[in-house]
XYZ file of C-alpha atoms in Angstrom:
64
model
C 27.500 -1.713 -26.454
C 27.287 -2.792 -30.102
C 26.004 -0.653 -32.971
C 22.496 -2.178 -33.001
C 22.121 -1.424 -29.274
C 23.278 2.132 -29.910
C 20.737 2.512 -32.734
C 17.898 1.203 -30.554
C 18.975 3.468 -27.727
C 19.094 6.406 -30.136
C 15.620 5.599 -31.476
C 14.244 5.382 -27.926
C 15.843 8.726 -27.142
C 14.296 10.310 -30.237
C 10.911 8.875 -29.247
C 11.174 10.383 -25.761
C 12.156 13.753 -27.204
C 9.241 13.718 -29.658
C 6.751 12.813 -26.918
C 8.130 15.593 -24.717
C 7.882 18.154 -27.519
C 4.389 17.030 -28.540
C 3.162 17.450 -24.968
C 4.833 20.838 -24.468
C 2.731 23.852 -23.583
C 3.994 25.700 -26.675
C 2.850 22.893 -28.965
C -0.529 22.596 -27.220
C -1.094 26.329 -27.611
C -0.166 26.141 -31.291
C -2.497 23.189 -31.927
C -5.400 24.967 -30.213
C -4.961 27.919 -32.589
C -5.291 25.753 -35.716
C -8.659 25.695 -37.482
C -10.821 22.628 -36.981
C -10.483 19.930 -39.611
C -13.502 19.657 -41.889
C -14.172 17.121 -44.598
C -14.760 18.587 -48.036
C -17.928 16.922 -49.306
C -17.553 18.386 -52.817
C -15.147 15.760 -54.124
C -14.896 14.829 -57.788
C -16.938 11.688 -58.501
C -13.902 9.534 -59.335
C -12.132 10.478 -56.095
C -15.301 9.895 -54.084
C -15.681 6.430 -55.645
C -12.024 5.628 -54.948
C -12.439 6.586 -51.277
C -15.588 4.446 -51.000
C -13.703 1.474 -52.446
C -10.872 2.063 -49.979
C -13.334 2.154 -47.068
C -14.926 -1.086 -48.273
C -11.530 -2.786 -48.619
C -10.474 -1.672 -45.124
C -13.761 -2.897 -43.646
C -13.414 -6.271 -45.377
C -9.802 -6.568 -44.213
C -10.759 -5.770 -40.610
C -13.355 -8.571 -40.589
C -10.765 -11.270 -41.385
């Protein structure tokens, strides 16, 4: 096996380990204890405008 095959095999192994850990009962329990994500609507005007421009750019890009 050459070094690129070993790297790909190692990456696949890491991916399997991460999926296993993410699906573990301990992780699920931890995630259920976290507070729900909420969007802060009180953003500074310049940040709000920047986010609107980003949304518009993403929408335009998705239409292409």
